[in-house]
CSV table of N, CA, C and O in Angstrom, one decimal:
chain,number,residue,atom,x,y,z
A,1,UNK,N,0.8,-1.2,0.0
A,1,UNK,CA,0.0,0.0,0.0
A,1,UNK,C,0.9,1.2,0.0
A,1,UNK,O,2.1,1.2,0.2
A,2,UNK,N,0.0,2.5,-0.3
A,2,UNK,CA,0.6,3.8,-0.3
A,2,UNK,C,0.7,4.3,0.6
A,2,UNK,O,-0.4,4.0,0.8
A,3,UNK,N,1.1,5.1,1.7
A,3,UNK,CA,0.7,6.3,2.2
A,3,UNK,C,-0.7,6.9,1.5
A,3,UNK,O,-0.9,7.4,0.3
A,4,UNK,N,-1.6,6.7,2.5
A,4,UNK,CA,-3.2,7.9,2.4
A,4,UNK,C,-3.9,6.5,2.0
A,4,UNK,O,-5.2,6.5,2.2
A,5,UNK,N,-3.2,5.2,1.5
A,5,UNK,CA,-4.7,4.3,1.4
A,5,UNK,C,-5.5,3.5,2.5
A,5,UNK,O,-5.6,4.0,3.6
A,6,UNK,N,-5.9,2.8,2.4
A,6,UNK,CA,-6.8,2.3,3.4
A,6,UNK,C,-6.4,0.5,3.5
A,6,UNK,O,-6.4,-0.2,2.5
A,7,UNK,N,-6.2,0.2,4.7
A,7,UNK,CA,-5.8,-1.3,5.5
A,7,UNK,C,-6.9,-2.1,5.6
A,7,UNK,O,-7.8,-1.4,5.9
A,8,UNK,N,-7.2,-3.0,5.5
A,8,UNK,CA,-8.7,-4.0,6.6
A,8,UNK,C,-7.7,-4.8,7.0
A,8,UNK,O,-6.6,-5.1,6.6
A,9,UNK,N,-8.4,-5.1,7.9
A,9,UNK,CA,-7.9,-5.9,8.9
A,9,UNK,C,-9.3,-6.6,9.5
A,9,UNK,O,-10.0,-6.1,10.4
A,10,UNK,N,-9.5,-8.0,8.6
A,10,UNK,CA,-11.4,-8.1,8.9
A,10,UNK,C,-10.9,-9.0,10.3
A,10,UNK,O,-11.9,-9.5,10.7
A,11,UNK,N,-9.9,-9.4,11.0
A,11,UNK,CA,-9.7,-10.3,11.8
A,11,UNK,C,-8.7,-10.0,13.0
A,11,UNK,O,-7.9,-10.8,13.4
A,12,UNK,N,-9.1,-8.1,13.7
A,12,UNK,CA,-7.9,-7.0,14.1
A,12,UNK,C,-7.4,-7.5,15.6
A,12,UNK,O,-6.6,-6.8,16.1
A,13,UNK,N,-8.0,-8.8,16.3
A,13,UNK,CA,-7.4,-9.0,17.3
A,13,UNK,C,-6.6,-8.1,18.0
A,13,UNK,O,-7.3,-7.2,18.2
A,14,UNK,N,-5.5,-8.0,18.5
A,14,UNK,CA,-5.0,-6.8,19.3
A,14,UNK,C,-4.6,-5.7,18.7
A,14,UNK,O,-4.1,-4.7,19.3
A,15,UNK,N,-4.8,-5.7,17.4
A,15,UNK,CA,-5.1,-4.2,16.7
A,15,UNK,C,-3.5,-4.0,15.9
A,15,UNK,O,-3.2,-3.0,15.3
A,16,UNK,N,-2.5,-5.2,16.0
A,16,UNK,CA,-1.3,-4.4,15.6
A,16,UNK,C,-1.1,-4.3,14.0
A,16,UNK,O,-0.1,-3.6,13.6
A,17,UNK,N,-2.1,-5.0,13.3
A,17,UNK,CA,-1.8,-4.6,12.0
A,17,UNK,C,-2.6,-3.0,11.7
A,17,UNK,O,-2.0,-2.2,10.9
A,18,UNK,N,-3.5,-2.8,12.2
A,18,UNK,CA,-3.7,-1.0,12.5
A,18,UNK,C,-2.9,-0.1,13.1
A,18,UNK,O,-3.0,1.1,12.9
A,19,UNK,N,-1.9,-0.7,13.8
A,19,UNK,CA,-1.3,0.6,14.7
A,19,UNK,C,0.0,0.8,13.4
A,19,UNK,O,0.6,1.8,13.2
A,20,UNK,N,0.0,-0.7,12.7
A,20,UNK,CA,1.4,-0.1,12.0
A,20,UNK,C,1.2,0.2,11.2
A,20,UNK,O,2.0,1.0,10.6
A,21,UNK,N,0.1,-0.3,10.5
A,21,UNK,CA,-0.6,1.4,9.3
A,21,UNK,C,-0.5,2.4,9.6
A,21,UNK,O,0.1,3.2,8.9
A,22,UNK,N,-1.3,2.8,11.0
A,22,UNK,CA,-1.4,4.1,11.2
A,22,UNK,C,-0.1,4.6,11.2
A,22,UNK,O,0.1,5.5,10.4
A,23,UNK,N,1.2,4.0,12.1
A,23,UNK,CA,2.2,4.7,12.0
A,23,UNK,C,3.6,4.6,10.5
A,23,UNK,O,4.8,4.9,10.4
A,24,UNK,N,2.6,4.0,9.5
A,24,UNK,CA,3.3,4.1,7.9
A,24,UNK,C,2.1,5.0,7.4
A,24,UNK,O,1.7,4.6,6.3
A,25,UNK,N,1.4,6.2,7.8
A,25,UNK,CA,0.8,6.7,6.9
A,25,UNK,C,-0.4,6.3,6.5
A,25,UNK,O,-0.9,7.1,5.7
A,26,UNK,N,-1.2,5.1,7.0
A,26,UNK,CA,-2.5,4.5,6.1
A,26,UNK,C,-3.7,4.5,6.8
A,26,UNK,O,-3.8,4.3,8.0
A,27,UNK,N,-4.8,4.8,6.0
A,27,UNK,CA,-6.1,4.6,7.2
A,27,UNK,C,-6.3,3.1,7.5
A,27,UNK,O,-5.9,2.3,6.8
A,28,UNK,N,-7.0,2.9,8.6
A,28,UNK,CA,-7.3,1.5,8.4
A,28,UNK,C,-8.5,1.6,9.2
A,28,UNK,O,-9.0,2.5,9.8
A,29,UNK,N,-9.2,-0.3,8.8
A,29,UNK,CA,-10.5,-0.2,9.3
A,29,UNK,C,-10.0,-1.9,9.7
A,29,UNK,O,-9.3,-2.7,9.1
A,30,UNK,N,-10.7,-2.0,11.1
A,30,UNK,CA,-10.4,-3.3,11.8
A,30,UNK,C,-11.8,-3.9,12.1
A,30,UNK,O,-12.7,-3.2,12.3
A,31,UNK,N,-12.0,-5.2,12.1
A,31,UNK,CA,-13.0,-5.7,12.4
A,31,UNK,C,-13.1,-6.7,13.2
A,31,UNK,O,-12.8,-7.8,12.9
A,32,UNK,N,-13.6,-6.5,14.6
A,32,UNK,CA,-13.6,-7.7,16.0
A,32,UNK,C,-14.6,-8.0,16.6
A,32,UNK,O,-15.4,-7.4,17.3
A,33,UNK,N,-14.6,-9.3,16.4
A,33,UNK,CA,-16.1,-10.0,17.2
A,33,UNK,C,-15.6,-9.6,18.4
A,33,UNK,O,-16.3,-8.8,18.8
A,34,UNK,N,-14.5,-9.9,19.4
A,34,UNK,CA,-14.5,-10.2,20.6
A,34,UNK,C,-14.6,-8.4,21.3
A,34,UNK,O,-13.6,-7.7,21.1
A,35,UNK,N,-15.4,-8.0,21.8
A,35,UNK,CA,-15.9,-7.1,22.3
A,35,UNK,C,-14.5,-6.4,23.6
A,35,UNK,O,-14.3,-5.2,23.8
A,36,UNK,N,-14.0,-7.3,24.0
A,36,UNK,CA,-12.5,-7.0,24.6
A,36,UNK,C,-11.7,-6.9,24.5
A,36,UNK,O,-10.9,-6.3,25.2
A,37,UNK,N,-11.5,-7.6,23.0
A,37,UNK,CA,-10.3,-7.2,22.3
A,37,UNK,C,-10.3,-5.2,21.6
A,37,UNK,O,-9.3,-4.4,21.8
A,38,UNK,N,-11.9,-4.9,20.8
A,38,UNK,CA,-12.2,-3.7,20.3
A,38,UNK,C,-11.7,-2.7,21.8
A,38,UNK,O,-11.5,-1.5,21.7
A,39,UNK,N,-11.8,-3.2,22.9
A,39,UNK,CA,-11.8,-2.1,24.0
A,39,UNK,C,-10.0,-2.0,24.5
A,39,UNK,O,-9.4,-1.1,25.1
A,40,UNK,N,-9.5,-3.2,23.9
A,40,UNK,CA,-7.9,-2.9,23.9
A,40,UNK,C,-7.3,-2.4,23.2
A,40,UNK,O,-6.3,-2.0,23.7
A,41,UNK,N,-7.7,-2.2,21.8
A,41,UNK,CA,-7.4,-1.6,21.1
A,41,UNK,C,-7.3,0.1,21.0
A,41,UNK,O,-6.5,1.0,20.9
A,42,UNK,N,-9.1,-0.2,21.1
A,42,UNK,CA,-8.9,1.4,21.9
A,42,UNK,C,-7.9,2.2,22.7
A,42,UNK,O,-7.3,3.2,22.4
A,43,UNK,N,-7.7,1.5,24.0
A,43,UNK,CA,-6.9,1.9,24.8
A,43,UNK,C,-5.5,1.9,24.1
A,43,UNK,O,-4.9,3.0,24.3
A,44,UNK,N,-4.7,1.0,23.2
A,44,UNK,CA,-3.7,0.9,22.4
A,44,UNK,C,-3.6,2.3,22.0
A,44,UNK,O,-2.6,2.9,22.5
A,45,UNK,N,-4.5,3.2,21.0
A,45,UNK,CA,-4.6,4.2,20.4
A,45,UNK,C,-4.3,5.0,21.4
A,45,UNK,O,-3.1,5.5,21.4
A,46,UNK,N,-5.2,5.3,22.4
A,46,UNK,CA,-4.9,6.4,23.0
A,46,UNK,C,-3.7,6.8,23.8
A,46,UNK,O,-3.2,7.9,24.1
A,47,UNK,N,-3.1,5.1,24.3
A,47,UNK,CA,-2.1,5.0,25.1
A,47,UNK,C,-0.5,5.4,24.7
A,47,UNK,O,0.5,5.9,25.3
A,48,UNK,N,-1.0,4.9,22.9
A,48,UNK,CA,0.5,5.2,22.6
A,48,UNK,C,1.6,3.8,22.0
A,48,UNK,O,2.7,3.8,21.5
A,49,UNK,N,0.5,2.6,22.6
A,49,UNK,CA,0.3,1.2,22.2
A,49,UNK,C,1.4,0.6,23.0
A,49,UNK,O,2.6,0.4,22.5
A,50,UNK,N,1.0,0.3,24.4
A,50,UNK,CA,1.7,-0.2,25.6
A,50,UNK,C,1.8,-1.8,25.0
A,50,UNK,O,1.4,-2.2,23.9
A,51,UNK,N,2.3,-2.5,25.8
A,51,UNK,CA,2.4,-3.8,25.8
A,51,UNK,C,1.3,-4.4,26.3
A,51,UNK,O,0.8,-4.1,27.4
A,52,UNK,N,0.9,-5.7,25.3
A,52,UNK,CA,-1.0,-6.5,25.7
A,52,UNK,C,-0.8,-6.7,26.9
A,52,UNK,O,-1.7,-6.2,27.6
A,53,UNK,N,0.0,-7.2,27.5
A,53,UNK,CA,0.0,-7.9,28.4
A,53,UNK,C,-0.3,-7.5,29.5
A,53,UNK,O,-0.9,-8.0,30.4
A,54,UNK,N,0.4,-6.2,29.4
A,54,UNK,CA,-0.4,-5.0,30.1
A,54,UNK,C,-2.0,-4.6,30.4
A,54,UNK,O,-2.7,-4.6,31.4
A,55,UNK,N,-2.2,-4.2,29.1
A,55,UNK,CA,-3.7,-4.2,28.6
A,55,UNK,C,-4.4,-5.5,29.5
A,55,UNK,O,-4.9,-5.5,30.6
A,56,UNK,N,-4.3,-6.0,29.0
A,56,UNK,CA,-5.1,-8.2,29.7
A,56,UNK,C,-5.2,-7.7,31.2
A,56,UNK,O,-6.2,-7.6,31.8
A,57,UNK,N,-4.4,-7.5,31.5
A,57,UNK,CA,-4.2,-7.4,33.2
A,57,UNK,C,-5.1,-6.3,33.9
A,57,UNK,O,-5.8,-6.4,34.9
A,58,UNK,N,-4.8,-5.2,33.0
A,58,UNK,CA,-5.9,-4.1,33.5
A,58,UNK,C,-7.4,-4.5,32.9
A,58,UNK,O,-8.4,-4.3,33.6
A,59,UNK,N,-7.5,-5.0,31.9
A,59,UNK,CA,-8.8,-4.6,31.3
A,59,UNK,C,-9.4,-6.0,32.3
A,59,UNK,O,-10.7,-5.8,32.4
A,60,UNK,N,-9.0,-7.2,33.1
A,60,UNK,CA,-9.4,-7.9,33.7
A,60,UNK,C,-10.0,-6.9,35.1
A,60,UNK,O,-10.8,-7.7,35.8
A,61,UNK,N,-10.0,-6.1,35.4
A,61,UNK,CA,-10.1,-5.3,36.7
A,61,UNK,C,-11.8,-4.5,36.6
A,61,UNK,O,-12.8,-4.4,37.4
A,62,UNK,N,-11.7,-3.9,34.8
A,62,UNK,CA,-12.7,-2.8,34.8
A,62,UNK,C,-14.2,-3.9,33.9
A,62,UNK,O,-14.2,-4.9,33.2
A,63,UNK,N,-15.0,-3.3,34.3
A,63,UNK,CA,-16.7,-3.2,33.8
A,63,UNK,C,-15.8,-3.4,31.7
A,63,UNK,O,-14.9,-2.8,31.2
A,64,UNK,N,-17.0,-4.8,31.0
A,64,UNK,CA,-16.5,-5.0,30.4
A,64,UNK,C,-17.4,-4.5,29.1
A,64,UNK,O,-18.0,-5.5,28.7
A,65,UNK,N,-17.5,-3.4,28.5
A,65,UNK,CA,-18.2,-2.6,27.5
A,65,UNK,C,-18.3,-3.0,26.2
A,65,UNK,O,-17.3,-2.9,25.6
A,66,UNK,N,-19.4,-3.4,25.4
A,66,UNK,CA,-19.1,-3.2,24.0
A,66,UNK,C,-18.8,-2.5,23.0
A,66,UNK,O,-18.5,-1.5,23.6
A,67,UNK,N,-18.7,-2.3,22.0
A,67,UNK,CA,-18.1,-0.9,21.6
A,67,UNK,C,-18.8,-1.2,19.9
A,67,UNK,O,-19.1,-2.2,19.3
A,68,UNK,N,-19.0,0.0,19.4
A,68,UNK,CA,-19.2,-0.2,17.7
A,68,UNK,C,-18.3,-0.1,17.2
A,68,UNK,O,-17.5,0.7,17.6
A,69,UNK,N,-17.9,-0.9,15.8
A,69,UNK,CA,-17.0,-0.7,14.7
A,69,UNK,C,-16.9,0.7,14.3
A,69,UNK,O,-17.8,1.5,14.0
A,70,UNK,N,-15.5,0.8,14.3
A,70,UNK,CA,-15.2,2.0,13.7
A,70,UNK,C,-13.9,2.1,12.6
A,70,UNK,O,-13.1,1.1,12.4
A,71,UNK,N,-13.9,3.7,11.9
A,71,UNK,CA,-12.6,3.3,11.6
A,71,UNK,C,-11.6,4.5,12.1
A,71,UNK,O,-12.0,5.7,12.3
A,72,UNK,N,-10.2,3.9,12.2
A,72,UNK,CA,-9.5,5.0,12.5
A,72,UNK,C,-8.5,5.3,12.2
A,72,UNK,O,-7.6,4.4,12.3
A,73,UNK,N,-8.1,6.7,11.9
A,73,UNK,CA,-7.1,6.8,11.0
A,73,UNK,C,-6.0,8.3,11.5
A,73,UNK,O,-5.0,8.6,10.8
């Protein structure tokens, strides 16, 4: 791909084929049944994309949310 085009990832599990688009330039759109995984990912984005294992450990602690597909770029 180019810079500016668009990624899928219909199977985004812990999101890292998105984070490394995002950081080559590409939009991407991820797709996750598991409702825990989309809420790690999130947290990945905003965090700056800590280590899962990390993630697993906290997200075991908090109220466990569903989230809608999105895409982000």
């Amino acid at each position: 791909t180019r810079p500016g085009d668009t990624v899928l990832d219909p199977f985004m599990g812990s999101g890292t084929t998105g984070m490394v688009a995002r950081n080559l330039g590409r939009r991407w759109l991820g797709i996750e049944l598991n409702p825990d995984y989309c809420n790690l990912v999130l947290k990945r984005i905003e965090a700056g994309q800590p280590r899962l294992t990390d993630m697993l450990l906290e997200n075991e602690e908090r109220e466990h949310k569903p989230i809608h597909a999105e895409s982000f770029d």
